[in-house]
CSV table of C-alpha atoms and ligand atoms in Angstrom, one decimal:
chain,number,residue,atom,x,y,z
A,1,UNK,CA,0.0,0.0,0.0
A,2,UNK,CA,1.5,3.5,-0.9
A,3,UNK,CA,1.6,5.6,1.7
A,4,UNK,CA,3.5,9.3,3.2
A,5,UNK,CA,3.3,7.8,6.5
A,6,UNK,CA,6.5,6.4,8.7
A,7,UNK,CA,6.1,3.1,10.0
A,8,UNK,CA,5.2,4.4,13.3
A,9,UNK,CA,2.9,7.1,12.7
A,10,UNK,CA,1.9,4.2,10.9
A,11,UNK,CA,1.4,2.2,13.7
A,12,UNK,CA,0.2,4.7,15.7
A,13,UNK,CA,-3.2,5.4,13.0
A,14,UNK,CA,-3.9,2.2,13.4
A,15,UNK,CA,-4.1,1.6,17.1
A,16,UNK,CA,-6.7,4.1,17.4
A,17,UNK,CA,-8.5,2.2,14.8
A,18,UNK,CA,-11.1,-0.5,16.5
A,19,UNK,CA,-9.5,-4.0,15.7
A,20,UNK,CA,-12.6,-5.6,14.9
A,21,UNK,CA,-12.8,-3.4,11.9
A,22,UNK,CA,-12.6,-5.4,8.5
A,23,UNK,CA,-9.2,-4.8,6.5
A,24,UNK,CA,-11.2,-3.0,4.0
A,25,UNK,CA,-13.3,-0.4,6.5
A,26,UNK,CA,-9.5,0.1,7.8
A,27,UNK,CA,-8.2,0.7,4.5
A,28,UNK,CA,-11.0,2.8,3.2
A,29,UNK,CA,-10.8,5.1,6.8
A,30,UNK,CA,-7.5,5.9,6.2
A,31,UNK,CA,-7.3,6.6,2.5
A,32,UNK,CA,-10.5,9.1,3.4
A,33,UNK,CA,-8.5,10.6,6.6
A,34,UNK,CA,-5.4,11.3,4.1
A,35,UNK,CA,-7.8,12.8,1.7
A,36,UNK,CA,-9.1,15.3,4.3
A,37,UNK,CA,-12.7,13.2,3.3
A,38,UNK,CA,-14.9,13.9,6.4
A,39,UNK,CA,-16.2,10.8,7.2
A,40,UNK,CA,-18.1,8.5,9.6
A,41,UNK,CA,-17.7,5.0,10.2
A,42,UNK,CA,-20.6,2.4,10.9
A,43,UNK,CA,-23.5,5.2,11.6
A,44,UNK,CA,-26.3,4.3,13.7
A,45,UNK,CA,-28.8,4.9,11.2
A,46,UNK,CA,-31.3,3.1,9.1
A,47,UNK,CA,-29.8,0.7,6.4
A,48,UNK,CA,-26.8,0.4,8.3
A,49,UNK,CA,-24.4,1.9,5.5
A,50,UNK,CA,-20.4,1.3,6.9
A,51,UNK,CA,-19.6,4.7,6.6
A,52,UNK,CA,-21.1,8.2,5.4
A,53,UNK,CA,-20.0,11.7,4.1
A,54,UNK,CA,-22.3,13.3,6.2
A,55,UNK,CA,-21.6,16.6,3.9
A,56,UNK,CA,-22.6,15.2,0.7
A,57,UNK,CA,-25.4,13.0,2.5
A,58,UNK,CA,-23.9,9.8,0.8
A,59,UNK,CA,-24.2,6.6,2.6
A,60,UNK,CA,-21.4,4.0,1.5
A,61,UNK,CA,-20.9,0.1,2.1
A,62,UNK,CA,-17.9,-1.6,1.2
A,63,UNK,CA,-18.4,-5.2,-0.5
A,64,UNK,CA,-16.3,-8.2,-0.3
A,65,UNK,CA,-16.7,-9.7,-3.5
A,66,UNK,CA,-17.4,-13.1,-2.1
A,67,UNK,CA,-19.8,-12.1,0.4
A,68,UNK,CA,-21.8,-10.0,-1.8
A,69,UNK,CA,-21.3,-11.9,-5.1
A,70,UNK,CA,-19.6,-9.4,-7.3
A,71,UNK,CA,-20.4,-9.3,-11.2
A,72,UNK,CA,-16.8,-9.4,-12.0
A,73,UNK,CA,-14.9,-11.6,-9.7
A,74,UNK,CA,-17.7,-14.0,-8.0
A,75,UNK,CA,-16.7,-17.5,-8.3
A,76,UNK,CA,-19.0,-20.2,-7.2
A,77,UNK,CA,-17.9,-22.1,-4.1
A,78,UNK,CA,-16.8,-26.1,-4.5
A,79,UNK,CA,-18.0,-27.4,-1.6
A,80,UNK,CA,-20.9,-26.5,0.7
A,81,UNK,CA,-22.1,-25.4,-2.6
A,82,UNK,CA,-25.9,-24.3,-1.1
A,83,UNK,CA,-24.5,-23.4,2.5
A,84,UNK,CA,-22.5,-20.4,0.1
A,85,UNK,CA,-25.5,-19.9,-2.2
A,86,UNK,CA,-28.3,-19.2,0.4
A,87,UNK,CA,-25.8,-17.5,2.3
A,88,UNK,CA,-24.5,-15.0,-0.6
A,89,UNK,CA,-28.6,-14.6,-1.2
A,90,UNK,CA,-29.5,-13.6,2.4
A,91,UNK,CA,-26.8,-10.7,2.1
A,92,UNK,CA,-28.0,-9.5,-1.2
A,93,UNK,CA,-31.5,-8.9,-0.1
A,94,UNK,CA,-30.2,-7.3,2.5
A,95,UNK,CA,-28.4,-4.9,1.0
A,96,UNK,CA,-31.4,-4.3,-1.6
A,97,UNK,CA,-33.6,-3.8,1.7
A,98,UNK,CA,-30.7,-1.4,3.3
A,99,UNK,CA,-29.8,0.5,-0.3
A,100,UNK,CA,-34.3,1.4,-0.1
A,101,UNK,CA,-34.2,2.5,3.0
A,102,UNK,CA,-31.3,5.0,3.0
A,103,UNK,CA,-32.6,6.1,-0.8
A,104,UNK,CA,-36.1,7.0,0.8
A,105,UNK,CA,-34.7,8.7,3.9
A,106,UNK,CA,-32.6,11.0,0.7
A,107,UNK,CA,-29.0,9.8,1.2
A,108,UNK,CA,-27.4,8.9,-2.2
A,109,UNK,CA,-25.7,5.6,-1.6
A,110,UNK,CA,-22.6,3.8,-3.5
A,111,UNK,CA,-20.8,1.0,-3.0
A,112,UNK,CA,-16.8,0.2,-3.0
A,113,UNK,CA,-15.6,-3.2,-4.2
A,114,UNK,CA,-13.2,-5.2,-2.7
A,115,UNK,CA,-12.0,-5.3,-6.2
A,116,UNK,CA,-12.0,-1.7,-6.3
A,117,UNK,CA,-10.1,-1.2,-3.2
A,118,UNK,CA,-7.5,-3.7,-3.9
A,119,UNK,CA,-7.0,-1.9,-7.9
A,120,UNK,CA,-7.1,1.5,-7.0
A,121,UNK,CA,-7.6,2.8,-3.6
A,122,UNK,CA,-7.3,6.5,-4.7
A,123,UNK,CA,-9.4,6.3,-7.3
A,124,UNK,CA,-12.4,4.0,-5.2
A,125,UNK,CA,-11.9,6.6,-2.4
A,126,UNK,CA,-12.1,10.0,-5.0
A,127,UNK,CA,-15.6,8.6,-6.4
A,128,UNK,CA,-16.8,9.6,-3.0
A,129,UNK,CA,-15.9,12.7,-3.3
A,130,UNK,CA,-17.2,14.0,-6.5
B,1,ZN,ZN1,-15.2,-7.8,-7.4
């Protein structure tokens, strides 16, 4: 990951950083920080985005690309074939059901890939900010 920070400013970001955070929320947090992005992580607000720009009233979930079977990278799992499957499906209703919610309550909502993040973390971070 390119960054301007020493290793122990570094080190020192991420300790104030909840651990239980996914990689990507952590990844994503500090990109925006660097950016000077005002930001909110996991909002307590209907549809449970995992983070907003409270300025541009955009809610924003990140997606593993697994979990929430992208287009472009989703490859069937082997085994526990319908264990996956039913799984995967439950999460995509769920976001359908979260992405209504925020829309009617008049937050504009996008979506980072995993994909995205792991290509091009600038450029997933500066489509926030448009
Ligand atoms: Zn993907």
């Amino acid at each position: 990951m390119a960054d301007n920070l020493t290793k122990e400013q570094r080190s020192k970001t991420m300790a104030k950083i909840k651990s239980k955070w996914t990689k990507q929320e952590r990844t994503v947090h500090l990109c925006l920080n660097k950016k000077k992005i005002k930001h909110k992580m996991h909002p307590k607000i209907k549809g449970s985005p995992d983070l907003i720009i409270p300025e541009k009233k955009m809610a924003v979930f990140l997606h593993g690309c697994f979990w929430h079977s992208c287009k472009r990278c989703f490859v069937e799992p082997k085994s526990n074939r319908k264990y996956w499957i039913n799984k995967i499906n439950g999460n995509k209703k769920r976001d359908s059901k979260n992405k209504k919610v925020l829309v009617k309550n008049g937050w504009e909502v996008a979506v980072i890939w995993e994909h995205q993040i792991k290509r091009n973390l600038d450029k997933a971070c500066c489509r926030l900010t448009k």
